[in-house]
XYZ file of N, CA and C in Angstrom:
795
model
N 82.091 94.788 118.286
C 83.014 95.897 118.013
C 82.362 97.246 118.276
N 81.513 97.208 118.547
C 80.554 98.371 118.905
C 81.394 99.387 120.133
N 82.491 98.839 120.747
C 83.141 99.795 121.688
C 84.030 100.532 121.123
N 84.273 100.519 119.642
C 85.032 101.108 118.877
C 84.193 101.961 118.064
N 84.993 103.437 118.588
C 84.580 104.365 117.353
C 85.140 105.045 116.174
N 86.314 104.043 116.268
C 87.657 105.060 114.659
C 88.135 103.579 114.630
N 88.633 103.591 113.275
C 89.780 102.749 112.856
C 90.812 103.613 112.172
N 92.050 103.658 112.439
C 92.975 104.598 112.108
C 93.891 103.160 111.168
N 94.225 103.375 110.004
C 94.877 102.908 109.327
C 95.725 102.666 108.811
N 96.610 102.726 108.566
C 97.879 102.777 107.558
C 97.610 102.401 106.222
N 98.492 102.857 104.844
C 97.732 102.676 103.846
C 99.303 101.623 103.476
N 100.482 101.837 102.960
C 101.199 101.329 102.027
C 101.983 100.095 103.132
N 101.916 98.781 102.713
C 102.307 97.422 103.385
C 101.477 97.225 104.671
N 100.055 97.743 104.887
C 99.335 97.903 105.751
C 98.157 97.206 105.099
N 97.254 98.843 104.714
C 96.097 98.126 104.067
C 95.847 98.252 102.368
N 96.381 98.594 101.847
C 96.457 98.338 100.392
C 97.625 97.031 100.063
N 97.068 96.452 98.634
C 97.576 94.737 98.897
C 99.145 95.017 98.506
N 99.736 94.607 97.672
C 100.736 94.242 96.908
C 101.301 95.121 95.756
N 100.080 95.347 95.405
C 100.265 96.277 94.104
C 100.100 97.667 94.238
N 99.617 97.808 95.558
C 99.093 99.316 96.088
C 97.699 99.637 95.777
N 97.046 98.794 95.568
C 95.505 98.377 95.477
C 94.964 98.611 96.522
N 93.543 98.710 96.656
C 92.737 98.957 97.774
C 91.959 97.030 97.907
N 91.765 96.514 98.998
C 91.609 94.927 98.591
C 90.017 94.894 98.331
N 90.110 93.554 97.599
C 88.373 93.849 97.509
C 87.590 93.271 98.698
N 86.227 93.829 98.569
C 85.479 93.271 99.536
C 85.598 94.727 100.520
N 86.119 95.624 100.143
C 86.489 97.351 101.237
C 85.239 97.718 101.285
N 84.380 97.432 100.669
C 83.307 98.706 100.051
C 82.282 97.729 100.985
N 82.143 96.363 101.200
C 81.231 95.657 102.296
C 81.334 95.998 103.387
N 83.183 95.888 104.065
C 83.280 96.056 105.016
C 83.328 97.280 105.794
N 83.734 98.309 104.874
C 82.880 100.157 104.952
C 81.766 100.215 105.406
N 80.705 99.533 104.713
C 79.489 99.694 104.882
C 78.743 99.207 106.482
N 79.767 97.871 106.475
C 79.270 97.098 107.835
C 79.499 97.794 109.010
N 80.872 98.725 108.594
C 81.284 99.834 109.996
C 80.483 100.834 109.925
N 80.088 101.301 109.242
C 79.277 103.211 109.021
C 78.182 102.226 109.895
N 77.416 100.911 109.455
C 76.239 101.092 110.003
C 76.342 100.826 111.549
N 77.780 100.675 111.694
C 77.898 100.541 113.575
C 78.144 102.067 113.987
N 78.353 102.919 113.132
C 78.984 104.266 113.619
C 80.594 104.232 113.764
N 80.834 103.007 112.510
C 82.763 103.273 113.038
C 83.189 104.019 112.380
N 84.341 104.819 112.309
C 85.204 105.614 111.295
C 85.770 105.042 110.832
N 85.923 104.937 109.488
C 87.330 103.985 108.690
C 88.298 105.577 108.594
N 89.246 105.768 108.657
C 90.429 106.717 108.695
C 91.452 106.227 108.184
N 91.994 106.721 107.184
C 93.116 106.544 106.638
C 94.494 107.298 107.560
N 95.543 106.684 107.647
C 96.673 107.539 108.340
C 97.553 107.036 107.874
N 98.449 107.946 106.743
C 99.541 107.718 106.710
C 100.447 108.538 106.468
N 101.502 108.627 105.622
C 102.760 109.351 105.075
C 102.347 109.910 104.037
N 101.263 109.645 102.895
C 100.949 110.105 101.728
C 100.120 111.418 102.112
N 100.180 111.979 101.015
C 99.167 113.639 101.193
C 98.185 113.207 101.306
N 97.469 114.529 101.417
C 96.445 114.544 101.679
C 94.987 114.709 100.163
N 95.589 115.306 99.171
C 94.977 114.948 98.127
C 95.067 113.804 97.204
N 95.998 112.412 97.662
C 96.307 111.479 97.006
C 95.312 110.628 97.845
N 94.828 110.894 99.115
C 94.505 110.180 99.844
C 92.677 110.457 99.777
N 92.560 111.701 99.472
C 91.614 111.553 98.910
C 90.839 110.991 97.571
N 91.810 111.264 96.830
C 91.860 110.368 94.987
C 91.774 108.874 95.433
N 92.600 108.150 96.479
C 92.068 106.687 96.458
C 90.955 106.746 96.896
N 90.136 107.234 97.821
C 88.765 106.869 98.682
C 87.359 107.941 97.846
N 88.051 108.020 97.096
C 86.851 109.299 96.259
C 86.040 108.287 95.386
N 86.057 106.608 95.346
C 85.245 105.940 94.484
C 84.080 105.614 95.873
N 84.597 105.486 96.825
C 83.631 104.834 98.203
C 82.709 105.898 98.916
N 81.791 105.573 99.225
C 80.467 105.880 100.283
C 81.516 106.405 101.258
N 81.096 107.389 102.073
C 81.932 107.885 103.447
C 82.304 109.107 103.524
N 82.141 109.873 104.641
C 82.852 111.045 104.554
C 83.562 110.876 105.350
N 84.898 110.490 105.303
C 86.334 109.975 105.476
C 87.097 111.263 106.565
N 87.579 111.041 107.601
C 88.931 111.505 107.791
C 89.548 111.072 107.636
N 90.720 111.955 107.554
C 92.451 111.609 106.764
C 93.370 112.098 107.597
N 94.232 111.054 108.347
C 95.140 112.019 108.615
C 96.492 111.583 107.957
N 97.468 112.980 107.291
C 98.122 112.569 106.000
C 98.667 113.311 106.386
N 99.847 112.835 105.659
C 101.352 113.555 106.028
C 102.215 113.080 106.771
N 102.196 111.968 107.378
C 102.599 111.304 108.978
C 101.958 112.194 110.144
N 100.571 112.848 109.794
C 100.498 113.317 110.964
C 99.942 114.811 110.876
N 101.156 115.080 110.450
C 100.793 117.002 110.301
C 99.956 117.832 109.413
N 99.165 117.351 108.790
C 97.758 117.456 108.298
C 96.630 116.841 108.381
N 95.858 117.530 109.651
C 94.524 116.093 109.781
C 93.084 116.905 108.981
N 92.441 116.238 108.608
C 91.142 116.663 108.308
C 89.972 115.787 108.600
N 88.596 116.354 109.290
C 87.423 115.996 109.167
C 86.823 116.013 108.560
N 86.294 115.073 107.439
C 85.176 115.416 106.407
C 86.138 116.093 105.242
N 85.669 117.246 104.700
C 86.118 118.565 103.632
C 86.959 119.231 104.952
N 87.154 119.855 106.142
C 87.679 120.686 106.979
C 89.003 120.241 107.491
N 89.786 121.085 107.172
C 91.261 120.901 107.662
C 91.089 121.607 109.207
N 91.705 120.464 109.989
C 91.330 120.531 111.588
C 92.817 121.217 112.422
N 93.613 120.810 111.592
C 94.904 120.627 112.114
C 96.086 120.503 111.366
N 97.340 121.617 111.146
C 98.291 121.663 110.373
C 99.269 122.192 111.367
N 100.444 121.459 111.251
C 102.040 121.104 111.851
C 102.791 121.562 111.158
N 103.345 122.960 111.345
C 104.064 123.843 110.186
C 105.601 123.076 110.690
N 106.506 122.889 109.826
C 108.194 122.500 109.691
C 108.501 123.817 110.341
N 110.035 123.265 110.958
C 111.140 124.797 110.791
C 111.594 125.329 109.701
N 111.578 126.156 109.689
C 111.515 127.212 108.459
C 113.686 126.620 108.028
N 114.428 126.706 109.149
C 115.245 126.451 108.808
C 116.241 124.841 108.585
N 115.309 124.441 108.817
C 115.411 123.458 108.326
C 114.553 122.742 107.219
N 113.883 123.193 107.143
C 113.672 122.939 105.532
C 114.826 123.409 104.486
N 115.468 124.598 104.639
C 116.477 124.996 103.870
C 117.341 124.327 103.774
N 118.001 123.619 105.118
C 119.099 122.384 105.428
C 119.266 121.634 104.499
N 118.125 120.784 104.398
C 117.822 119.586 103.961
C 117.333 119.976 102.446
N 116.870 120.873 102.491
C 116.620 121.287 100.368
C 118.054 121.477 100.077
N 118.902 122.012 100.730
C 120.318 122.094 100.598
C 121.374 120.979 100.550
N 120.852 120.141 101.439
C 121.836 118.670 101.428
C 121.269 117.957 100.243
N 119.983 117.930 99.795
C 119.558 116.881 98.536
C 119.844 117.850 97.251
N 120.136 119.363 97.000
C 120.501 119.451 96.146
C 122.082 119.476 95.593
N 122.531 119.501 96.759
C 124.091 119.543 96.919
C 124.402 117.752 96.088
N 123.487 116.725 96.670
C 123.703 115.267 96.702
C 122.521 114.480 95.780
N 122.438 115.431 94.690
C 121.039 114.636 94.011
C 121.580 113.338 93.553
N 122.665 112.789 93.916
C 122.777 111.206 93.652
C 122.519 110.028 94.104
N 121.744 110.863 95.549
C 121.896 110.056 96.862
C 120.589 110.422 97.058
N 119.692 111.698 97.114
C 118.890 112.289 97.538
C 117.369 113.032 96.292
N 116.616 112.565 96.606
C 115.152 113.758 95.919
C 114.338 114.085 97.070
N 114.003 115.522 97.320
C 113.452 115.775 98.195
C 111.972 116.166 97.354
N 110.870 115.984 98.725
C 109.627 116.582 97.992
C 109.009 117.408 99.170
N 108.637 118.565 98.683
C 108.868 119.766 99.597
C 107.184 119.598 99.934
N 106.117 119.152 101.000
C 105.191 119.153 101.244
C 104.538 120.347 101.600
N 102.994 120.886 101.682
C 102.196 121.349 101.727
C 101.166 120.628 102.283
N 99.976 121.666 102.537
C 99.294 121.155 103.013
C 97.952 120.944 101.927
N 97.946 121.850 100.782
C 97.217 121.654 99.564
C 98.028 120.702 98.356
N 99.436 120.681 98.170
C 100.311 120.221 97.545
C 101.612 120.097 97.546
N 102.459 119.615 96.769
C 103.701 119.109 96.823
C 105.031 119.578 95.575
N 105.894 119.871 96.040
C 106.897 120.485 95.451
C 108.192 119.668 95.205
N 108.727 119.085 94.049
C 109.656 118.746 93.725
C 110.852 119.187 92.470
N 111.783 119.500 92.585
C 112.850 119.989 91.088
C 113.521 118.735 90.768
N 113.678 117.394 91.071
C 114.119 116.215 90.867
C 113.766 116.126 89.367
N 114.366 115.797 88.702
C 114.493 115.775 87.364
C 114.869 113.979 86.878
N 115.506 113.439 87.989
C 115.144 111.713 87.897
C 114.499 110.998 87.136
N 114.348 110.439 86.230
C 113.250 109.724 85.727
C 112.460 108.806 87.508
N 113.929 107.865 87.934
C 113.391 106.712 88.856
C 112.561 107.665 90.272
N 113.288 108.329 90.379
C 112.777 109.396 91.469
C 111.543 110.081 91.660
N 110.910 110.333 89.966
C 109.929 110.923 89.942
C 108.604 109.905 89.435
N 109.052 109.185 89.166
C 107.979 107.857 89.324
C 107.581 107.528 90.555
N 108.577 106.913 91.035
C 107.842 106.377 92.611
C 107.216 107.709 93.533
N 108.018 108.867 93.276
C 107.456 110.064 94.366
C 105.743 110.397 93.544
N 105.629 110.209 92.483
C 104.522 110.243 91.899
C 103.017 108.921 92.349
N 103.590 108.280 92.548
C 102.498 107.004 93.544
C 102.208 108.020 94.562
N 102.910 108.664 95.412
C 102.173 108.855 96.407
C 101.693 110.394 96.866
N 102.478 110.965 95.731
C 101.829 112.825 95.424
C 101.373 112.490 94.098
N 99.849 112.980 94.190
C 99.115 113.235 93.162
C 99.341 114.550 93.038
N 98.950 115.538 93.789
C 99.167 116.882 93.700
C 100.775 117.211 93.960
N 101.404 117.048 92.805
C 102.591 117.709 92.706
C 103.347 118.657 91.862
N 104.267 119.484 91.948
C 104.255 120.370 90.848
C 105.950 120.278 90.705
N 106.637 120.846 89.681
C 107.620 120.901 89.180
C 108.030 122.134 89.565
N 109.325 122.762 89.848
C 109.320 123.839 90.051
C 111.169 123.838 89.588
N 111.864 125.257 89.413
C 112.669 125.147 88.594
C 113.396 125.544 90.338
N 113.500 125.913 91.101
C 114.178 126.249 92.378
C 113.347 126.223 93.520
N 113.349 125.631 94.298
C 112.740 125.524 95.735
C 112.905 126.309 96.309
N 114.000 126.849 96.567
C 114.181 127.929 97.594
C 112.983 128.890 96.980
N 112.881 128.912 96.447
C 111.498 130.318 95.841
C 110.023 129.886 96.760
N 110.117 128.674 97.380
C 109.177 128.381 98.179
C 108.946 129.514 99.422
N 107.344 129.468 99.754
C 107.386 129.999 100.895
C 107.322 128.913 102.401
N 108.518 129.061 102.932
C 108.818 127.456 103.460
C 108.209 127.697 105.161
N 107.838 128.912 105.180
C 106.389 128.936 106.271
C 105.486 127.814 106.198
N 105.225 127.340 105.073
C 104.033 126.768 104.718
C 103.631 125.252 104.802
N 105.509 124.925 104.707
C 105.767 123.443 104.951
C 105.539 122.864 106.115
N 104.927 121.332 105.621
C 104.264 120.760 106.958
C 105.387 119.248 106.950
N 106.284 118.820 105.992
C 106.554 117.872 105.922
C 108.033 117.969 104.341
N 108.785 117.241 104.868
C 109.464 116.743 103.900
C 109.833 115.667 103.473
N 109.729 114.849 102.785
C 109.686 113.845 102.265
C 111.469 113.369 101.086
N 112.066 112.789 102.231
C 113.127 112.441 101.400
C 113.400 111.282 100.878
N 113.600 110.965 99.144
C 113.894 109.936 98.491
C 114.706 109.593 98.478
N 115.821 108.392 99.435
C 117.042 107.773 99.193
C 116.960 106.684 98.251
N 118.081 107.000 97.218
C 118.452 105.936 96.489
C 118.745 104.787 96.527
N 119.530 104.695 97.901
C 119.846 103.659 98.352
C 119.111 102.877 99.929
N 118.362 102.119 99.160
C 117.360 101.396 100.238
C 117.968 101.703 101.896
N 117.368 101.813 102.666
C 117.778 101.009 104.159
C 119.048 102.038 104.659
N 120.021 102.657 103.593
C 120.976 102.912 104.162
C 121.249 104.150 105.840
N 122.029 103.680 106.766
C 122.037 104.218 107.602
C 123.278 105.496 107.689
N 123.963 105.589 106.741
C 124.484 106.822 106.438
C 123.370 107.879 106.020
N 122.784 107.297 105.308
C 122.176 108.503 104.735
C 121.086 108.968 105.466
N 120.537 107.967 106.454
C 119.698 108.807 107.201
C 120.196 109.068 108.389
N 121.563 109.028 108.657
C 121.851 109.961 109.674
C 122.223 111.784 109.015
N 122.380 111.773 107.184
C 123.076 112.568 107.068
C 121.483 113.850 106.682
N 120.335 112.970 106.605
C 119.258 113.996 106.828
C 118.870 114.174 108.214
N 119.001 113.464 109.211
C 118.802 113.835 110.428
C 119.905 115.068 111.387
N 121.344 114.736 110.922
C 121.962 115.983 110.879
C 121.543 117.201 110.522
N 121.267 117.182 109.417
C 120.612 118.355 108.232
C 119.296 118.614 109.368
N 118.589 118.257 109.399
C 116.921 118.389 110.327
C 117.422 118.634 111.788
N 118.497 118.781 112.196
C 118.838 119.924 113.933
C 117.877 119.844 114.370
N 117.336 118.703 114.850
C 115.926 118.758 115.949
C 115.016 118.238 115.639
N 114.534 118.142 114.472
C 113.288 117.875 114.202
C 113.071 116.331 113.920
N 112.246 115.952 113.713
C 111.774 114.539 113.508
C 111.737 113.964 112.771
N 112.622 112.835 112.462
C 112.806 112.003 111.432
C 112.596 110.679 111.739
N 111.850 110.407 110.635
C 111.516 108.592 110.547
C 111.315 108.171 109.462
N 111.712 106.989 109.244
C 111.601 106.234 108.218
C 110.126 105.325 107.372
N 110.365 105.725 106.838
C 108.355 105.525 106.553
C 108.289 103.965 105.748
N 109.780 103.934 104.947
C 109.881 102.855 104.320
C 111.130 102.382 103.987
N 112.193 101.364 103.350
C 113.394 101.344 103.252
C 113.668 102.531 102.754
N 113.140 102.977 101.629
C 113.514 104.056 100.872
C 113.120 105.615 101.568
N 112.700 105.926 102.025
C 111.781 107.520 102.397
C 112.495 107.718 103.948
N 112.726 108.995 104.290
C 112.455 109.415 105.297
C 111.526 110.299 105.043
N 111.290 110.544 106.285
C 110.139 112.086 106.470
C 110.541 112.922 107.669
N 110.681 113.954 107.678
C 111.065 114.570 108.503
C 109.943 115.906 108.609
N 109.709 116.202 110.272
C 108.634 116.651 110.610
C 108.729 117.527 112.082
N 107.735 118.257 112.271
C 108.228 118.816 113.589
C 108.189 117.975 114.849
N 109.039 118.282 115.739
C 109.267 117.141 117.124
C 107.614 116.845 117.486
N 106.805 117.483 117.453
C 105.643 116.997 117.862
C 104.604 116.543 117.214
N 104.769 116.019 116.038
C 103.595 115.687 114.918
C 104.344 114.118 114.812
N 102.815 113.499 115.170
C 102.884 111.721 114.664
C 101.592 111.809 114.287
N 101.546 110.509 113.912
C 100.175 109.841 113.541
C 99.197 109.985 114.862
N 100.208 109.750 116.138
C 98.906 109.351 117.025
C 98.300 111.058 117.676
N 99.315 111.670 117.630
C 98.438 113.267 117.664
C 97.719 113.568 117.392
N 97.537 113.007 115.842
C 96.700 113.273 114.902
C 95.827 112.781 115.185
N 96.008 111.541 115.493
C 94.315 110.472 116.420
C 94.059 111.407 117.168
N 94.571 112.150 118.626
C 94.200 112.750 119.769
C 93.898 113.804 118.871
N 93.519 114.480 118.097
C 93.255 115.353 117.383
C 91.567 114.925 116.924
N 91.546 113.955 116.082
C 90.323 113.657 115.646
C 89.318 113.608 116.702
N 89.929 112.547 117.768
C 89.283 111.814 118.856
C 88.388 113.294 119.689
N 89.391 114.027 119.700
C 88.696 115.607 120.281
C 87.664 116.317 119.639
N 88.244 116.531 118.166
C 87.129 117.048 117.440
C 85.717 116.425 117.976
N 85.907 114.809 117.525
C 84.893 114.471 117.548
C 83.926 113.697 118.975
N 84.827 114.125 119.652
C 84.390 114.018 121.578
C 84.348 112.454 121.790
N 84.868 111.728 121.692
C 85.793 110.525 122.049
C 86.903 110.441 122.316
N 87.138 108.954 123.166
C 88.431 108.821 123.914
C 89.383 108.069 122.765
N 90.580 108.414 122.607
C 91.410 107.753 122.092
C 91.549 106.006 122.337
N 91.306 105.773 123.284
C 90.870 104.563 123.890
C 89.682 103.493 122.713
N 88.292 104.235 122.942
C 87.578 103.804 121.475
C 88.216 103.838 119.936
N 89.259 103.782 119.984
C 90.249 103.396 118.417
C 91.107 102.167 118.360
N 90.899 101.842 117.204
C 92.067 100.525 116.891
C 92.784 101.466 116.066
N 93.673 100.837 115.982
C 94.868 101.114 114.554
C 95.550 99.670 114.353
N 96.271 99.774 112.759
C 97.148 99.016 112.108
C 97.853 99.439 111.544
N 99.066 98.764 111.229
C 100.125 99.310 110.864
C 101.088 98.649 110.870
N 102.432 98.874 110.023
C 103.427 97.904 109.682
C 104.786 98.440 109.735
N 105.332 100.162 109.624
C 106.133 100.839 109.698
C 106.801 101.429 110.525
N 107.909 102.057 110.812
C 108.536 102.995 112.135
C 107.025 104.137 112.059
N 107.140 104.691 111.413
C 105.837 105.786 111.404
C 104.770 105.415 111.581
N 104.700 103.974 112.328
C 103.210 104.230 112.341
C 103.333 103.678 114.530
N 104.422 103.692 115.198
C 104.875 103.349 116.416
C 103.806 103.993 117.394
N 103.973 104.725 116.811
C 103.434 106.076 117.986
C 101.820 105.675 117.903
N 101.161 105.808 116.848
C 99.665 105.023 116.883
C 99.569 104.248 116.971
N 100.166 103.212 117.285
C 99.931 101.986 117.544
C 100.136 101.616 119.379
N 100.926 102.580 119.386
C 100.828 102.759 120.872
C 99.617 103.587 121.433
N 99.524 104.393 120.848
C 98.245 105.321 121.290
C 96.788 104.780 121.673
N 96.654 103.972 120.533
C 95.100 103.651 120.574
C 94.646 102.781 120.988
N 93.338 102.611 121.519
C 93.317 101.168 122.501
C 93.585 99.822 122.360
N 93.274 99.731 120.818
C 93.459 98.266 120.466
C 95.024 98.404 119.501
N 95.898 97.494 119.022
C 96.658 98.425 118.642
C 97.022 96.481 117.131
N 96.945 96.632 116.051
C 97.499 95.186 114.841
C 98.490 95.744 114.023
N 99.489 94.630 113.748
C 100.901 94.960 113.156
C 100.368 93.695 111.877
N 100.845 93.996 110.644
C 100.743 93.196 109.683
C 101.998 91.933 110.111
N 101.972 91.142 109.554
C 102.609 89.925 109.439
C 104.164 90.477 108.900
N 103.968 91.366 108.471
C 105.079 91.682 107.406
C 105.796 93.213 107.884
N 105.169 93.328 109.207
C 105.558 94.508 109.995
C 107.253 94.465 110.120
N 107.625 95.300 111.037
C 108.936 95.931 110.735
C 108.876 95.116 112.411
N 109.792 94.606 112.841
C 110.159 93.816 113.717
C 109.701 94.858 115.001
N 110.013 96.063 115.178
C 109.842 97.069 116.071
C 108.299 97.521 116.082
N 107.685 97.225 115.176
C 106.189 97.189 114.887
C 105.476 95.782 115.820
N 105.670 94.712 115.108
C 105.868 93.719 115.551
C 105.803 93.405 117.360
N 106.475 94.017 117.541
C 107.368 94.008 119.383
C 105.732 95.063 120.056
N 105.252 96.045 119.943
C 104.637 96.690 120.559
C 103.109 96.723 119.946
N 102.557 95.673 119.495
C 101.268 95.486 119.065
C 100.689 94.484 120.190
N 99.383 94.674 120.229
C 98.514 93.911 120.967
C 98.399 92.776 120.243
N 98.584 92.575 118.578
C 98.073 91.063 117.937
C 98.806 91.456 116.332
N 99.541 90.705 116.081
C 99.421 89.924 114.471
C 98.493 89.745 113.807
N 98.455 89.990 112.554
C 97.083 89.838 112.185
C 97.761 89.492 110.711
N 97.424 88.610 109.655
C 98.001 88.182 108.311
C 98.266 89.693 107.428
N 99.039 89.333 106.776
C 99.942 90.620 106.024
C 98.801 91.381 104.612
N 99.637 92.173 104.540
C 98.639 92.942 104.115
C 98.652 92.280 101.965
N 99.534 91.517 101.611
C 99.195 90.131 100.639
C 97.764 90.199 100.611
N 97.849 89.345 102.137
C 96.391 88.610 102.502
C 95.128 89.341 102.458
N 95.155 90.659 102.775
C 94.209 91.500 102.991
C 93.941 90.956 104.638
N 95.390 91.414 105.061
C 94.798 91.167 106.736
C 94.012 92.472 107.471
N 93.956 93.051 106.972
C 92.875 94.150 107.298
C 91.817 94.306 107.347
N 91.236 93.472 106.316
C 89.564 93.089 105.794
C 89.560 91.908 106.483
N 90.322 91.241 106.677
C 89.881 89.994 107.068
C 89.516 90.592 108.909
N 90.510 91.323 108.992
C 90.584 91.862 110.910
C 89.490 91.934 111.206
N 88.897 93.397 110.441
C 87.731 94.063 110.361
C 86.517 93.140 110.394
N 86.390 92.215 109.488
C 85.525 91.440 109.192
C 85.039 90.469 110.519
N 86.542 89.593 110.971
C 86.060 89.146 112.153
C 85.812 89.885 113.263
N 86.263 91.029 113.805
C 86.107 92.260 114.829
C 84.464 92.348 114.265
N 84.054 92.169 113.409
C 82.437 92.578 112.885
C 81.391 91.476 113.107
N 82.161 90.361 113.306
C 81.471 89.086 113.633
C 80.805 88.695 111.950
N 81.166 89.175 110.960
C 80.890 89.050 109.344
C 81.419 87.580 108.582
């Protein structure tokens, strides 16, 4: 595996198990990559300070790229931030407050996260994956320059009304589904795999020297990008279709196990 210099990751039905655990045996197979010179990289939909709170027990000075994309960092250094349309953020803070029956929006940053959802169910699950979040009594009081990402909570799993009725609301911009429940909506040019061609530059490598994994619509674009490209078992059929290999679900800890044999371990 030595022709590889990043592993770009996915974290939720990827590489954390079942419970949203990190699997065991991470902290061996960390170790076995640093001493080849690989990057373990996290990439996903979650911020960027939640993403640091999981990997803050492990050895590594980690890049992250978080947000779906539009916040990458090297090390401590923010490399790269993907500001939203200003007016469309308003749209869409406007359609979920108009429809809080249907809708919780969480207004992203690139230090933290903004929600007025008052939900009990809403603010639980948006809480798994913003650690840094704050309460705020009106959004619009935001300075929505600043937004890199929005993060919308549908109530209703899967439904395809409702994510046509935030993609309406978002006039252009980029929407994908991160999970039955979430969209994210983002500027037309921020994915995950940018964010790779982002790192890969910083750090004067070819996008080519990267694997990725991944199981979601949001994670398409990196999985296309990078040279080697694994879909969990439990991938999204469209995931599935454009991977180089299957690899056991992320249950299994098919990630550690990948890694492990890619390590000859």
């Amino acid at each position: 595996m030595e022709q590889f210099s990043l592993v770009a990751v996915d974290m939720d039905g990827t590489f954390l198990d079942g419970n949203g655990e990190i699997p065991p045996g991470f902290a061996d197979t960390l170790a076995a990559l640093s001493e080849r010179g690989i990057a373990f990289t996290p990439a996903s939909g979650r911020q960027l300070a939640t993403l640091r709170n999981i990997f803050a027990p492990y050895d590594g000075n980690f890049d992250f790229i978080a947000e779906n994309g539009t916040v990458v960092a090297a090390g401590d250094q923010l490399i790269d931030i993907t500001p939203l349309d200003t007016a469309a953020v308003a749209a869409i803070v406007d359609l979920c407050e108009r429809e809080p029956e249907r809708f919780a929006v969480v207004v992203c940053m690139p230090e933290t996260s903004y929600m007025d959802s008052t939900n009990p169910v809403a603010r639980r699950e948006i809480e798994i994956y913003y650690h840094a979040l704050e309460l705020i009594d009106d959004l619009r009081e935001l300075d929505y320059s600043r937004v890199v990402k929005l993060a919308v909570f549908c109530f209703t799993p899967g439904s395809e009304t409702d994510y046509q009725a935030i993609k309406e609301a978002a006039a252009g911009q980029h929407c994908v589904a991160s999970s039955p429940y979430w969209v994210d909506v983002m500027d037309p040019t921020a994915n995950k795999a940018r964010a790779l061609e982002t790192l890969a530059r910083h750090h004067g490598f070819s996008v080519e020297n990267t694997i990725a994994f991944g199981d979601y619509l949001n994670d398409l674009e990196l999985l296309q990008t990078a040279g080697r490209s694994y879909a969990m078992d439990n991938a999204h059929p469209e995931v599935k279709k454009i991977a180089d290999e299957i690899v056991p679900p992320n249950t299994e800890y098919g990630v550690i196990q990948t890694l492990d044999r890619l390590l000859g371990r």
